[in-house]
């Protein structure tokens, strides 16, 4: 918390982002999410309102149970709010059908997970192709698109490798290539460095920074402060509310890694 | 996701657990194989009976003389007053729709050619006999009315007799001796095979009715104008049940059966009798088929079980697929395709095994076996239906997973 200052809203979009101030990429309005467990109700998100502009790089922080994972699930269109409205790319996801949510995830969102979630016994290029197989219309040459993304994350020569033949950092790069293959607007990463050592973590974060510089919106959920320091903006959750929304004035700049 | 992609995913999933996949399909393999074998055996038996019905001749009725009762003891068929040439003529002229008619008077005797001899059935027949029985000649000529009138010493041989007396030779034109009387062989019958009672129908010699009755069979207690059984073939327009009634009325009159008394003759429709056997066989085929359907169901339950395991094991993968844009129907289809592929592979192996076993059964058991392509299609179809039916529940289970929980599962 030391290196941060200046609580945000209303905040200005990141200077290099080609964002339109009219329609933010993500806009939450009084979003609540309530889970019922038996006769107990858990208010995972409590009246949260926040906007994330196109091209931003946001770190979502908080202890476990703070609501950060719930927020991530909503931003990822994996779930819908109990009340309130959540607009992604101008459309309220609480109004969407399951199929429409699936299509939104397919076209607009790229997921990166802590445990990589790669398919066993499947070569890297096929991992990366996966979202394209669910895209409609199906692209002409998904393999070529997948190869291009693998090259982008520096794994062009590992296309035939199975997950077991790759290091943790390489596996996460494959996962990032998979997240990017459909040209999403949002790259949504849930503890992307949680299973990686410090050096590899920084390489992965450097990759995120580079992708963000190229214009993609990055949202990283993490509980590690030094990972959050790569973001432009930091949202801190506690008990289902945003307790801190700060511009990262002392942003870490990536050292090393492919650029 | 395209169908081809689903198939590819299913295939790699099945290959990843090869042994498990094979064991799972065993139920389907056995089910399909047994459907094919049992239906093949059943259909073979039925076809066998059908060819025998055809070998009897179609649209045919047979008249036997009845059994006589001597002091209360029934003497068996043909022991009552014999059917005569008069009866035969009356039937020919008095019953509608008669196409051809012939008596068949049977006896046994030894046939000699050169050094070889063979004891066989000797049948005196009228010239229409082969027409009635729909029994074509293999070579030579049929009897003529002239043969009958002149008591010509001519004979037509059955295939089994030819085999015994003329191995590798054409007997037409040669002279054989029957009960020391020389007969000229004028024709050879085509083979009819064994009857439904296992009797070799080709083991006989046909002779004109007149010479047979007067010289050959006469010594064994044959009355002057008896004709044995009478075979009658009707044209296609004739209803055999009506014809049977006509025959019965006419013969009751001629043979002076009093009203209320039992007939002293029998009219039989052999084809009807055989058809009843066919129906029994059909029922049996269906029953056997139904039994093997049970093994298909058991196999299907095995598939369902393993698919549920597969869904549980791959929960995370399902979550991932949903996260990257897989819709419920995509997930559903993936698992359905997997279940159906399992069943179709099982069906294919089962078909190969079933056809092979059917051939082995046919060979070893000397049973008639008939494998029709339709049975294979039906068996494969049944396998596919099993896959869809038993794959549906696990696939639905997968499709309705919550993506968040699925992604979080271990």
mmCIF file of C-alpha atoms in Angstrom, chain A residues 35 69 73 76 78-79 98-99 102-103 105-106 109 111 113 115-119 121 126-127 130-131 133-136 138 178 182, chain B residues 1-2 4-5 8-9 12-13 16-17 316-317 319-331 334 402-404 407-408 410:
data_model
loop_
_atom_site.group_PDB
_atom_site.id
_atom_site.type_symbol
_atom_site.label_atom_id
_atom_site.label_comp_id
_atom_site.label_asym_id
_atom_site.label_seq_id
_atom_site.Cartn_x
_atom_site.Cartn_y
_atom_site.Cartn_z
ATOM 1 C CA UNK A 35 -24.941 -17.138 -2.867
ATOM 2 C CA UNK A 69 -12.935 -14.036 -7.514
ATOM 3 C CA UNK A 73 -16.223 -14.556 -12.721
ATOM 4 C CA UNK A 76 -15.386 -13.166 -17.429
ATOM 5 C CA UNK A 78 -18.900 -17.042 -16.386
ATOM 6 C CA UNK A 79 -21.628 -15.920 -14.032
ATOM 7 C CA UNK A 98 -26.206 -19.044 -21.649
ATOM 8 C CA UNK A 99 -25.350 -19.318 -25.347
ATOM 9 C CA UNK A 102 -20.582 -18.447 -24.226
ATOM 10 C CA UNK A 103 -20.222 -16.434 -27.405
ATOM 11 C CA UNK A 105 -16.476 -15.351 -23.653
ATOM 12 C CA UNK A 106 -15.389 -16.775 -26.957
ATOM 13 C CA UNK A 109 -12.485 -12.555 -23.284
ATOM 14 C CA UNK A 111 -8.823 -16.533 -19.809
ATOM 15 C CA UNK A 113 -5.615 -19.526 -15.050
ATOM 16 C CA UNK A 115 -3.088 -23.916 -13.033
ATOM 17 C CA UNK A 116 -2.815 -23.164 -16.788
ATOM 18 C CA UNK A 117 -5.680 -25.584 -17.515
ATOM 19 C CA UNK A 118 -4.064 -27.131 -20.523
ATOM 20 C CA UNK A 119 -5.441 -30.351 -21.950
ATOM 21 C CA UNK A 121 -1.605 -35.190 -24.104
ATOM 22 C CA UNK A 126 -3.955 -27.674 -30.588
ATOM 23 C CA UNK A 127 -4.329 -26.129 -27.149
ATOM 24 C CA UNK A 130 -9.326 -24.647 -28.886
ATOM 25 C CA UNK A 131 -11.277 -21.357 -28.701
ATOM 26 C CA UNK A 133 -13.101 -24.519 -32.671
ATOM 27 C CA UNK A 134 -15.981 -23.001 -30.723
ATOM 28 C CA UNK A 135 -16.000 -19.777 -32.753
ATOM 29 C CA UNK A 136 -18.819 -19.184 -35.181
ATOM 30 C CA UNK A 138 -15.273 -21.236 -37.609
ATOM 31 C CA UNK A 178 -4.804 -19.663 -26.272
ATOM 32 C CA UNK A 182 -9.574 -15.093 -30.850
ATOM 33 C CA UNK B 1 -17.748 -26.807 -32.772
ATOM 34 C CA UNK B 2 -18.012 -28.792 -35.953
ATOM 35 C CA UNK B 4 -15.590 -33.416 -37.193
ATOM 36 C CA UNK B 5 -13.935 -31.531 -34.305
ATOM 37 C CA UNK B 8 -11.611 -35.802 -33.133
ATOM 38 C CA UNK B 9 -11.930 -34.833 -29.476
ATOM 39 C CA UNK B 12 -8.425 -38.752 -28.646
ATOM 40 C CA UNK B 13 -10.314 -39.128 -25.350
ATOM 41 C CA UNK B 16 -6.191 -41.849 -23.997
ATOM 42 C CA UNK B 17 -7.972 -44.592 -22.040
ATOM 43 C CA UNK B 316 -11.954 -29.209 -15.321
ATOM 44 C CA UNK B 317 -11.603 -29.728 -19.039
ATOM 45 C CA UNK B 319 -15.017 -25.942 -17.402
ATOM 46 C CA UNK B 320 -12.183 -24.791 -19.632
ATOM 47 C CA UNK B 321 -14.127 -25.555 -22.782
ATOM 48 C CA UNK B 322 -17.035 -23.550 -21.438
ATOM 49 C CA UNK B 323 -14.731 -20.662 -20.502
ATOM 50 C CA UNK B 324 -13.293 -20.426 -24.015
ATOM 51 C CA UNK B 325 -16.755 -20.338 -25.541
ATOM 52 C CA UNK B 326 -18.100 -23.885 -25.633
ATOM 53 C CA UNK B 327 -21.876 -23.789 -25.441
ATOM 54 C CA UNK B 328 -23.865 -26.392 -23.555
ATOM 55 C CA UNK B 329 -24.827 -28.091 -26.784
ATOM 56 C CA UNK B 330 -21.156 -28.247 -27.812
ATOM 57 C CA UNK B 331 -20.264 -30.015 -24.571
ATOM 58 C CA UNK B 334 -18.841 -33.916 -27.526
ATOM 59 C CA UNK B 402 -21.432 -24.783 -13.692
ATOM 60 C CA UNK B 403 -18.304 -23.499 -15.467
ATOM 61 C CA UNK B 404 -16.969 -21.788 -12.337
ATOM 62 C CA UNK B 407 -12.860 -24.870 -13.392
ATOM 63 C CA UNK B 408 -12.246 -25.034 -9.676
ATOM 64 C CA UNK B 410 -9.496 -30.976 -8.928
#
